Coordinates of C-alpha atoms and ligand atoms in Angstrom, one line a residue:
Chain A
X1 CA 0.0 0.0 0.0
X2 CA 2.8 2.3 0.9
X3 CA 4.6 1.4 -2.3
X4 CA 1.5 2.2 -4.4
X5 CA 1.1 5.5 -2.6
X6 CA 4.7 6.4 -3.3
X7 CA 4.5 5.5 -7.0
X8 CA 1.3 7.5 -7.3
X9 CA 2.7 10.6 -5.6
X10 CA 5.8 10.2 -7.7
X11 CA 3.7 10.2 -10.9
X12 CA 1.7 13.2 -9.8
X13 CA 4.9 15.1 -9.0
X14 CA 6.3 14.3 -12.4
X15 CA 3.2 15.3 -14.3
X16 CA 3.0 18.6 -12.3
X17 CA 6.7 19.3 -13.0
X18 CA 6.3 18.8 -16.7
X19 CA 3.2 21.0 -16.8
X20 CA 5.2 23.8 -15.1
X21 CA 7.9 23.3 -17.6
X22 CA 5.5 23.6 -20.5
X23 CA 4.0 26.8 -19.1
X24 CA 7.5 28.2 -18.7
X25 CA 8.4 27.4 -22.3
X26 CA 5.2 28.9 -23.5
X27 CA 5.8 32.1 -21.5
X28 CA 9.4 32.3 -22.9
X29 CA 8.1 31.9 -26.5
X30 CA 5.4 34.5 -26.0
X31 CA 8.0 37.0 -24.5
X32 CA 10.4 36.4 -27.4
X33 CA 7.5 36.8 -29.9
X34 CA 6.4 40.1 -28.3
X35 CA 10.0 41.3 -28.4
X36 CA 10.5 40.4 -32.0
X37 CA 7.1 42.0 -32.8
X38 CA 8.1 45.2 -31.0
X39 CA 11.4 45.3 -32.8
X40 CA 9.8 44.8 -36.2
X41 CA 6.9 47.2 -35.6
X42 CA 9.0 50.3 -36.2
X43 CA 7.5 52.0 -33.1
X44 CA 11.0 52.3 -31.6
X45 CA 14.3 53.7 -32.8
X46 CA 16.0 51.3 -35.1
X47 CA 18.4 49.0 -33.2
X48 CA 17.0 49.7 -29.7
X49 CA 15.2 46.4 -29.8
X50 CA 17.5 44.1 -31.8
X51 CA 16.3 40.7 -32.9
X52 CA 16.8 38.0 -30.4
X53 CA 19.0 36.3 -32.9
X54 CA 21.5 39.1 -32.6
X55 CA 21.3 39.1 -28.9
X56 CA 22.0 35.3 -28.8
X57 CA 24.9 35.8 -31.2
X58 CA 26.3 38.5 -29.0
X59 CA 25.9 36.2 -25.9
X60 CA 27.7 33.4 -27.6
X61 CA 30.5 35.7 -28.7
X62 CA 30.9 36.9 -25.1
X63 CA 31.0 33.4 -23.7
X64 CA 34.0 32.7 -26.0
X65 CA 35.8 36.0 -25.1
X66 CA 38.4 35.9 -22.4
X67 CA 38.0 39.7 -21.8
X68 CA 34.4 39.0 -20.9
X69 CA 35.4 36.3 -18.4
X70 CA 37.8 38.8 -16.8
X71 CA 34.9 41.2 -16.2
X72 CA 32.7 38.4 -15.1
X73 CA 35.3 37.2 -12.6
X74 CA 35.7 40.7 -11.1
X75 CA 32.0 41.2 -10.7
X76 CA 31.5 37.8 -9.2
X77 CA 34.3 38.4 -6.7
X78 CA 32.8 41.8 -5.8
X79 CA 29.3 40.4 -5.3
X80 CA 30.4 37.3 -3.3
X81 CA 32.8 39.3 -1.1
X82 CA 30.4 42.2 -0.5
X83 CA 27.6 39.8 0.2
X84 CA 29.7 37.7 2.6
X85 CA 30.9 40.8 4.6
X86 CA 27.5 42.5 4.6
X87 CA 25.5 39.4 5.5
X88 CA 27.9 38.3 8.3
X89 CA 27.8 41.7 9.9
X90 CA 24.1 42.0 9.2
X91 CA 23.4 38.7 11.0
X92 CA 25.5 39.7 14.0
X93 CA 24.0 43.2 14.1
X94 CA 20.5 41.7 13.8
X95 CA 21.1 39.3 16.7
X96 CA 22.6 42.1 18.8
X97 CA 19.7 44.5 18.2
X98 CA 17.1 41.8 18.6
X99 CA 18.6 40.2 21.8
X100 CA 19.5 43.3 23.7
X101 CA 16.7 45.7 24.4
X102 CA 18.9 48.7 24.8
X103 CA 20.9 48.0 21.7
X104 CA 17.5 47.8 19.9
X105 CA 16.3 51.1 21.3
X106 CA 19.5 52.8 20.4
X107 CA 20.3 51.4 16.9
X108 CA 17.0 50.2 15.4
X109 CA 15.5 53.6 14.5
X110 CA 18.8 54.6 12.9
X111 CA 19.0 51.3 11.0
X112 CA 15.5 51.8 9.8
X113 CA 16.2 55.3 8.4
X114 CA 19.4 54.1 6.7
X115 CA 17.7 51.0 5.4
X116 CA 15.2 53.1 3.4
X117 CA 17.9 55.4 2.0
X118 CA 19.2 54.5 -1.5
X119 CA 22.7 53.3 -0.7
X120 CA 24.2 54.9 -3.8
X121 CA 24.4 58.2 -1.9
X122 CA 27.3 56.6 0.0
X123 CA 29.2 56.0 -3.3
X124 CA 31.2 59.3 -3.4
X125 CA 32.5 58.6 0.1
X126 CA 33.3 55.0 -0.7
X127 CA 35.1 56.1 -3.9
X128 CA 37.3 58.4 -1.8
X129 CA 37.9 55.8 0.8
X130 CA 38.5 52.7 -1.4
X131 CA 39.2 54.0 -4.8
X132 CA 37.5 53.2 -8.1
X133 CA 38.6 49.5 -8.0
X134 CA 36.8 46.6 -6.4
X135 CA 36.9 48.2 -2.9
X136 CA 34.2 50.7 -3.6
X137 CA 32.0 48.0 -5.2
X138 CA 32.5 45.5 -2.4
X139 CA 31.7 48.1 0.2
X140 CA 28.6 49.4 -1.5
X141 CA 27.4 45.8 -1.9
X142 CA 28.1 45.1 1.7
X143 CA 26.4 48.2 3.0
X144 CA 23.4 47.5 0.8
X145 CA 22.7 44.1 2.2
X146 CA 23.7 44.8 5.8
X147 CA 20.6 46.9 6.7
X148 CA 17.7 44.8 5.4
X149 CA 19.3 41.6 6.8
X150 CA 20.0 43.2 10.2
X151 CA 16.5 44.5 10.5
X152 CA 14.8 41.3 9.4
X153 CA 16.9 39.2 11.7
X154 CA 16.2 41.6 14.6
X155 CA 12.5 41.3 14.0
X156 CA 12.7 37.5 13.8
X157 CA 14.6 37.4 17.1
X158 CA 11.8 39.3 18.8
X159 CA 9.3 36.9 17.3
X160 CA 10.9 33.8 18.7
X161 CA 8.5 31.8 20.8
X162 CA 9.4 33.0 24.4
X163 CA 8.9 29.4 25.7
X164 CA 12.1 28.3 23.9
X165 CA 14.0 31.0 25.7
X166 CA 12.5 30.1 29.0
X167 CA 13.5 26.5 28.6
X168 CA 17.0 27.7 27.9
X169 CA 16.9 30.0 30.9
X170 CA 15.6 27.2 33.2
X171 CA 18.6 25.0 32.1
X172 CA 21.0 27.8 32.8
X173 CA 22.4 27.9 29.3
X174 CA 25.4 30.1 28.5
X175 CA 25.1 32.9 25.9
X176 CA 27.0 30.8 23.4
X177 CA 24.7 27.8 24.0
X178 CA 21.6 29.9 23.7
X179 CA 22.7 31.3 20.4
X180 CA 23.8 28.0 19.0
X181 CA 21.1 25.7 20.4
X182 CA 18.1 28.1 20.4
X183 CA 18.4 31.3 18.5
X184 CA 20.1 30.0 15.3
X185 CA 17.9 27.0 14.7
X186 CA 14.8 29.0 15.5
X187 CA 16.0 31.7 13.1
X188 CA 17.0 29.5 10.2
X189 CA 14.0 30.2 8.1
X190 CA 14.4 34.0 8.6
X191 CA 18.1 33.8 7.9
X192 CA 17.5 31.8 4.7
X193 CA 15.0 34.4 3.4
X194 CA 17.2 37.2 4.6
X195 CA 20.3 35.8 2.8
X196 CA 18.4 35.4 -0.5
X197 CA 17.1 38.9 -0.3
X198 CA 20.5 40.2 0.7
X199 CA 22.2 38.5 -2.2
X200 CA 20.0 40.3 -4.7
X201 CA 20.5 43.6 -2.9
X202 CA 24.3 43.1 -2.8
X203 CA 24.2 42.4 -6.5
X204 CA 22.3 45.6 -7.2
X205 CA 24.8 47.5 -4.9
X206 CA 27.9 46.2 -6.7
X207 CA 26.5 46.7 -10.2
X208 CA 25.2 50.2 -9.4
X209 CA 28.7 51.1 -8.2
X210 CA 30.2 49.6 -11.4
X211 CA 27.9 51.5 -13.7
X212 CA 28.6 54.8 -12.0
X213 CA 32.3 54.6 -12.0
X214 CA 34.7 51.8 -12.7
X215 CA 37.3 50.3 -15.0
X216 CA 36.4 46.6 -14.7
X217 CA 33.4 44.3 -14.3
X218 CA 30.1 43.5 -16.1
X219 CA 28.5 46.8 -15.3
X220 CA 31.5 48.6 -16.8
X221 CA 31.4 46.3 -19.9
X222 CA 27.7 47.0 -20.3
X223 CA 28.3 50.8 -20.1
X224 CA 31.0 50.4 -22.7
X225 CA 28.7 48.5 -25.0
X226 CA 26.1 51.2 -24.5
X227 CA 28.7 53.9 -25.4
X228 CA 29.3 52.0 -28.7
X229 CA 25.6 51.7 -29.2
X230 CA 26.2 47.9 -29.3
X231 CA 22.8 47.1 -27.9
X232 CA 22.9 43.3 -28.5
X233 CA 26.1 43.0 -26.4
X234 CA 24.6 45.2 -23.7
X235 CA 21.5 43.1 -23.5
X236 CA 23.6 39.9 -23.5
X237 CA 25.6 41.3 -20.6
X238 CA 22.3 42.1 -18.8
X239 CA 21.2 38.5 -19.4
X240 CA 24.4 37.2 -17.8
X241 CA 23.9 39.5 -14.8
X242 CA 20.3 38.4 -14.4
X243 CA 21.2 34.7 -14.7
X244 CA 24.1 35.1 -12.1
X245 CA 21.7 36.8 -9.6
X246 CA 19.0 34.1 -10.1
X247 CA 21.5 31.3 -9.8
X248 CA 23.1 32.7 -6.7
X249 CA 19.7 33.1 -5.1
X250 CA 18.6 29.5 -5.8
X251 CA 22.0 28.2 -4.7
X252 CA 21.6 29.9 -1.3
X253 CA 18.1 28.4 -1.1
X254 CA 19.4 25.0 -1.7
X255 CA 22.5 25.3 0.6
X256 CA 20.5 26.2 3.7
X257 CA 18.8 23.1 5.0
X258 CA 15.7 24.2 7.0
X259 CA 15.5 22.1 10.2
X260 CA 12.3 20.3 11.1
X261 CA 9.9 18.1 9.3
X262 CA 8.3 20.5 6.8
X263 CA 11.4 20.7 4.7
X264 CA 12.3 17.1 4.6
X265 CA 12.3 15.6 1.1
X266 CA 10.9 12.2 2.1
X267 CA 7.7 12.3 4.2
X268 CA 7.6 10.1 7.2
X269 CA 5.8 6.8 6.9
X270 CA 4.2 6.2 10.3
X271 CA 4.9 2.8 11.8
Chain B
X1 CA 14.0 15.4 65.4
X2 CA 12.0 15.7 62.1
X3 CA 14.1 15.7 58.9
X4 CA 14.7 19.1 57.3
X5 CA 12.7 19.9 54.1
X6 CA 14.1 19.5 50.6
X7 CA 12.4 22.8 49.7
X8 CA 11.2 25.5 52.1
X9 CA 9.0 28.3 50.9
X10 CA 9.0 30.8 53.7
X11 CA 6.6 33.9 53.8
X12 CA 6.9 34.5 50.1
X13 CA 5.0 37.4 48.5
X14 CA 5.1 38.8 45.0
X15 CA 3.7 42.1 43.8
X16 CA 3.6 43.2 40.2
X17 CA 3.5 46.9 39.3
X18 CA 1.2 47.3 36.3
X19 CA -0.3 50.2 34.4
X20 CA -3.5 49.8 36.6
X21 CA -1.6 49.7 39.8
X22 CA -0.1 47.1 42.1
X23 CA -1.2 43.5 41.8
X24 CA -0.5 41.1 44.6
X25 CA 0.0 37.8 42.8
X26 CA 1.2 35.7 45.8
X27 CA 0.6 36.7 49.4
X28 CA 2.6 35.4 52.3
X29 CA 2.9 31.7 51.2
X30 CA 4.8 29.3 53.4
X31 CA 5.3 25.6 52.7
X32 CA 7.8 22.9 53.6
X33 CA 8.2 20.1 51.0
X34 CA 10.0 16.9 52.1
X35 CA 12.3 14.9 49.9
X36 CA 10.2 12.5 47.8
X37 CA 6.9 14.2 48.5
X38 CA 4.3 14.9 45.8
X39 CA 2.4 18.1 46.3
X40 CA -0.3 19.6 44.1
X41 CA -1.4 23.2 44.1
X42 CA -4.9 23.8 43.0
X43 CA -6.6 27.2 42.6
X44 CA -8.6 29.3 40.3
X45 CA -7.0 30.9 37.2
X46 CA -5.0 34.0 38.0
X47 CA -4.5 33.2 41.6
X48 CA -0.7 33.2 41.3
X49 CA 0.2 29.5 40.8
X50 CA 2.5 30.1 37.9
X51 CA 4.1 33.0 39.6
X52 CA 4.9 30.8 42.6
X53 CA 6.4 28.2 40.4
X54 CA 8.5 30.7 38.5
X55 CA 9.9 32.0 41.8
X56 CA 10.7 28.5 43.0
X57 CA 12.3 27.6 39.7
X58 CA 14.4 30.7 39.7
X59 CA 12.9 32.4 36.7
X60 CA 11.5 35.2 38.9
X61 CA 14.2 36.5 41.2
X62 CA 12.6 39.5 42.8
X63 CA 10.1 38.8 45.6
X64 CA 9.7 39.1 49.3
X65 CA 10.5 36.2 51.6
X66 CA 12.8 33.2 51.2
X67 CA 12.9 30.1 49.1
X68 CA 15.4 27.6 50.4
X69 CA 16.8 24.6 48.7
X70 CA 18.4 22.3 51.3
X71 CA 18.6 25.3 53.6
X72 CA 20.3 27.5 51.0
X73 CA 18.6 30.5 49.4
X74 CA 17.8 29.9 45.8
X75 CA 19.2 32.5 43.4
X76 CA 18.5 32.0 39.7
X77 CA 17.8 28.6 38.0
X78 CA 19.3 25.5 39.8
X79 CA 20.3 22.3 38.1
X80 CA 18.6 20.5 41.0
X81 CA 15.2 21.9 39.9
X82 CA 13.5 20.9 36.7
X83 CA 10.5 22.7 35.2
X84 CA 7.7 21.6 32.9
X85 CA 5.8 24.5 31.6
X86 CA 2.1 25.1 31.0
X87 CA 2.7 26.2 27.4
X88 CA 3.9 24.1 24.6
X89 CA 7.7 24.1 24.8
X90 CA 9.2 21.4 22.6
X91 CA 11.6 22.6 19.9
X92 CA 10.0 22.0 16.5
X93 CA 13.4 21.7 14.8
X94 CA 14.4 18.8 16.9
X95 CA 13.1 15.2 16.7
X96 CA 11.6 13.7 19.9
X97 CA 14.9 12.1 20.7
X98 CA 16.9 15.3 20.1
X99 CA 14.4 17.3 22.2
X100 CA 14.9 14.9 25.1
X101 CA 18.7 15.0 24.6
X102 CA 18.7 18.8 24.6
X103 CA 19.7 19.4 28.3
X104 CA 22.3 16.6 28.1
X105 CA 23.8 18.3 25.0
X106 CA 24.0 21.5 27.0
X107 CA 25.7 19.6 29.9
X108 CA 28.3 18.3 27.5
X109 CA 27.6 14.6 27.5
X110 CA 29.0 12.6 24.6
X111 CA 26.7 11.8 21.7
X112 CA 26.4 8.1 22.5
X113 CA 25.6 8.7 26.2
X114 CA 23.0 11.3 25.6
X115 CA 21.2 9.3 22.9
X116 CA 21.2 6.2 25.1
X117 CA 19.8 8.3 28.0
X118 CA 17.2 10.0 25.8
X119 CA 16.0 6.7 24.5
X120 CA 15.5 5.4 28.1
X121 CA 13.5 8.4 28.9
X122 CA 11.3 8.3 25.8
X123 CA 10.6 4.7 26.8
X124 CA 9.7 5.8 30.3
X125 CA 7.1 8.2 29.0
X126 CA 5.8 5.6 26.6
X127 CA 7.1 7.1 23.4
X128 CA 9.6 4.5 22.2
X129 CA 9.1 4.1 18.4
X130 CA 8.7 7.9 18.0
X131 CA 12.4 8.8 18.4
X132 CA 12.7 10.3 14.9
X133 CA 9.3 12.1 14.8
X134 CA 9.2 15.8 14.9
X135 CA 6.8 17.5 17.4
X136 CA 4.6 18.7 14.5
X137 CA 4.0 15.0 13.6
X138 CA 2.8 14.1 17.1
X139 CA -0.2 14.8 19.2
X140 CA -0.4 17.4 22.0
X141 CA -0.2 14.7 24.7
X142 CA 2.8 13.2 23.1
X143 CA 4.5 16.6 22.9
X144 CA 3.8 17.2 26.5
X145 CA 5.3 13.9 27.4
X146 CA 8.4 14.8 25.4
X147 CA 8.7 18.0 27.5
X148 CA 8.4 15.9 30.7
X149 CA 11.0 13.5 29.4
X150 CA 13.3 16.4 28.5
X151 CA 13.1 17.8 32.0
X152 CA 13.6 14.3 33.6
X153 CA 16.6 13.8 31.4
X154 CA 19.0 15.8 33.6
X155 CA 17.7 14.1 36.7
X156 CA 16.5 17.1 38.7
X157 CA 15.9 16.2 42.3
X158 CA 12.9 18.5 42.4
X159 CA 10.3 18.6 39.6
X160 CA 8.0 21.6 39.1
X161 CA 5.1 21.0 36.7
X162 CA 2.8 23.9 35.7
X163 CA -0.5 22.5 34.5
X164 CA 1.3 20.1 32.1
X165 CA -1.9 18.4 31.0
X166 CA -4.2 21.5 30.9
X167 CA -4.4 21.6 27.1
X168 CA -5.3 17.9 26.7
X169 CA -8.6 16.1 26.5
X170 CA -9.9 14.3 29.5
X171 CA -9.0 10.7 28.3
X172 CA -5.4 11.6 27.4
X173 CA -5.1 13.4 30.7
X174 CA -6.2 10.3 32.7
X175 CA -3.7 8.1 30.8
X176 CA -0.9 10.6 31.4
X177 CA -1.8 10.8 35.0
X178 CA -1.2 7.0 35.2
X179 CA 2.1 7.5 33.4
X180 CA 3.1 10.1 36.0
X181 CA 2.2 7.7 38.8
X182 CA 4.4 5.1 37.2
X183 CA 7.3 7.5 36.8
X184 CA 6.8 8.8 40.4
X185 CA 6.9 5.2 41.7
X186 CA 10.2 4.6 39.8
X187 CA 12.0 7.9 40.4
X188 CA 10.6 9.1 43.8
X189 CA 11.2 12.7 42.8
X190 CA 10.1 15.6 45.0
X191 CA 7.3 17.1 42.9
X192 CA 5.3 20.2 42.9
X193 CA 2.4 19.9 40.4
X194 CA 0.1 22.8 39.6
X195 CA -3.3 21.8 38.3
X196 CA -6.9 22.9 37.8
X197 CA -8.0 19.3 38.0
X198 CA -9.2 18.0 41.3
X199 CA -9.1 14.3 40.6
X200 CA -5.7 14.6 39.1
X201 CA -4.5 16.3 42.3
X202 CA -6.1 13.6 44.5
X203 CA -4.7 10.8 42.4
X204 CA -1.1 12.0 42.4
X205 CA -0.5 13.8 45.6
X206 CA 0.6 13.3 49.2
X207 CA -0.8 16.7 50.0
X208 CA -3.1 19.1 48.1
X209 CA -2.8 22.8 48.6
X210 CA -5.8 24.9 47.8
X211 CA -5.1 28.6 47.0
X212 CA -7.4 31.5 47.4
X213 CA -8.4 33.8 44.5
X214 CA -6.4 37.0 44.5
X215 CA -4.4 37.6 46.4
X216 CA -3.0 34.1 46.2
X217 CA -2.8 32.7 49.7
X218 CA -2.8 29.1 50.9
X219 CA -6.4 28.4 52.0
X220 CA -6.0 24.9 53.1
X221 CA -3.7 21.9 53.0
X222 CA -5.3 18.5 52.6
X223 CA -3.4 15.3 53.2
X224 CA -4.4 12.5 50.8
X225 CA -4.3 9.3 52.7
X226 CA -4.9 6.8 50.0
X227 CA -2.9 3.6 49.3
X228 CA -0.3 3.7 46.6
X229 CA 0.2 3.0 43.7
X230 CA -3.0 4.8 42.6
X231 CA -4.1 4.2 39.1
X232 CA -6.9 6.1 37.5
X233 CA -9.2 3.1 38.2
X234 CA -9.4 3.9 41.9
X235 CA -11.1 7.2 41.0
X236 CA -14.4 5.3 41.4
X237 CA -13.8 4.5 45.0
X238 CA -15.7 6.1 47.8
X239 CA -12.6 7.5 49.7
X240 CA -11.4 9.1 46.4
X241 CA -14.8 10.7 46.0
X242 CA -14.8 12.1 49.5
X243 CA -11.5 13.9 48.9
X244 CA -12.7 15.3 45.6
X245 CA -15.9 16.6 47.2
X246 CA -13.9 18.1 50.1
X247 CA -11.6 19.9 47.8
X248 CA -14.4 21.1 45.6
X249 CA -16.2 22.5 48.6
X250 CA -13.2 24.8 49.3
X251 CA -12.4 25.6 45.7
X252 CA -15.9 26.4 44.7
X253 CA -16.0 29.5 46.8
X254 CA -12.7 30.8 45.3
X255 CA -13.7 29.9 41.8
X256 CA -16.9 31.7 42.1
X257 CA -15.1 34.8 43.4
X258 CA -13.0 34.6 40.2
X259 CA -16.1 34.3 38.1
X260 CA -17.7 37.3 39.7
X261 CA -14.5 39.3 39.2
X262 CA -14.4 38.3 35.5
X263 CA -18.0 39.3 35.1
X264 CA -17.5 42.6 36.8
X265 CA -14.5 43.3 34.6
X266 CA -16.5 42.4 31.5
X267 CA -19.3 44.8 32.5
X268 CA -16.9 47.6 33.1
X269 CA -15.5 47.0 29.6
Ligands
ADP301 N1 4.7 39.7 34.6 C1 3.5 40.1 35.1 N2 3.2 41.4 35.2 C2 2.1 41.8 35.8 N3 1.2 41.0 36.3 C3 1.4 39.7 36.3 C4 2.6 39.1 35.7 N4 2.6 37.8 35.8 C5 1.4 37.5 36.4 N5 0.7 38.6 36.7 C6 -0.6 38.7 37.4 O1 -0.4 37.9 38.6 C7 -1.6 37.1 38.8 C8 -1.3 35.7 38.9 O2 -0.9 35.2 37.7 P1 -0.4 33.7 37.4 O3 0.6 33.3 38.4 O4 -0.1 33.5 36.0 O5 -1.8 32.9 37.8 P2 -2.2 31.3 37.6 O6 -1.0 30.6 37.1 O7 -2.6 30.9 38.9 O8 -3.3 31.3 36.6 C9 -2.6 37.4 37.7 O9 -3.5 38.4 38.1 C10 -1.7 38.0 36.6 O10 -2.4 39.0 35.9
MG302 MG1 -0.7 29.5 35.2

């Protein structure tokens, strides 16, 4: 009986998967058709909406070009480093603000104002501090993802079921034990969401900084292509950037294993 | 010479300052609990039972009077005292076994030792076979038994339980009461049980304390002189019924005060 159930649910899962895939392919075809239609309609400047054939050709040419891979490497390094620094500090800051009432009262309003400020206003300062190289990009990426992560972790800390903390208190746990055995596992879902959000924001921060002022990176390459009015190459670069961000996001989602039963792949068969 | 008590509660009072003024939650409570004794505290909602337990357990540290453990004043939570809370408190990210092993992990036991010990305890509360289930996959009664096993795991000499079965249906509660009797027979722990339930109190206790409705004082102490072990089957007996009636007599008055209060508060809005 169990075996039959598993086969059935397996079949259902597979049919559902293929249906989703079909819809995705249809959506992609529709978008490409609209794009081609808009390009051919003559409503826009010639060349602003190049045929997807040209974009694909540009993409393939880029993928074979070592100069492109140089830019790609620089940007990837900036994003990953900025994200790592910003999210590590953001998590620590969020735990601090959330766990300590006074730290919360002092820093939270400030953090909230700063979180809603566009981080690009810091760019001139960062350029002076770190130069136009990777330093200013990494720091803007880090600052961008620090605030939303710190605020969402702090809110999640305050939402932890107080019973968990009382159990910890009644067992006389040390601060390290409380963080390791109660706060972190209780916060894992919030941390996972926060990190995925933070990765996207760090990516925006790094690229923003590259586009404004830089001599390397995908943002720089895209601006160069724009300057040459090489729209297919520019679009191909944007596709690469988009794919990188999406890939990073889903990679983080996969790497963080949520504790507890809801996330387990195999459901439990009761004995 | 009589033996000295394991736990002495001496003239303990607790006031809370609230927006609406000063609330006296516990008023001049004194009680000596002997090693191995099972005591139930019964009283209407809001009479200060949980507050008393939190003071004994060391979660509330500011109060008047003294709480002495083996003659020494209690400050903060003690490893000799284990608490089971009224609210759901299992960790949803841990399996039943990992939940029970939690305090052992904190105490630094090796993995093998804590797993062996946690298995024994799950067995004691009748949950062997459910080691790898998460709390979300178990019933409320099973989760509460995990919480009890988790507290028993570090072998506290004194066990404080705050309405551990309050959220359960009557049948489950009766069966769990039997389980507690079995565990009590085996471990002979000094236990303070807070409950709403009169027959539960009579079945389990050596003494039953009845508390008054606000401010929480001890109204009366009743010794339960029934033979042990007491399973839920003896609830039909005449002697059992007499104790239940006697306690209800005293409790009724306090409970109706509580009801009047609640009605008055509702009328005032
Ligand atoms: N932290 C607190 N602040 C203010 N009042 C409290 C607090 N804790 C309990 N009280 C009050 O003390 C009284 C006793 O509460 P409690 O000990 O929870 O009662 P019980 O467990 O018997 O239902 C109640 O009137 C409650 O409102
Ligand atoms: Mg209570």
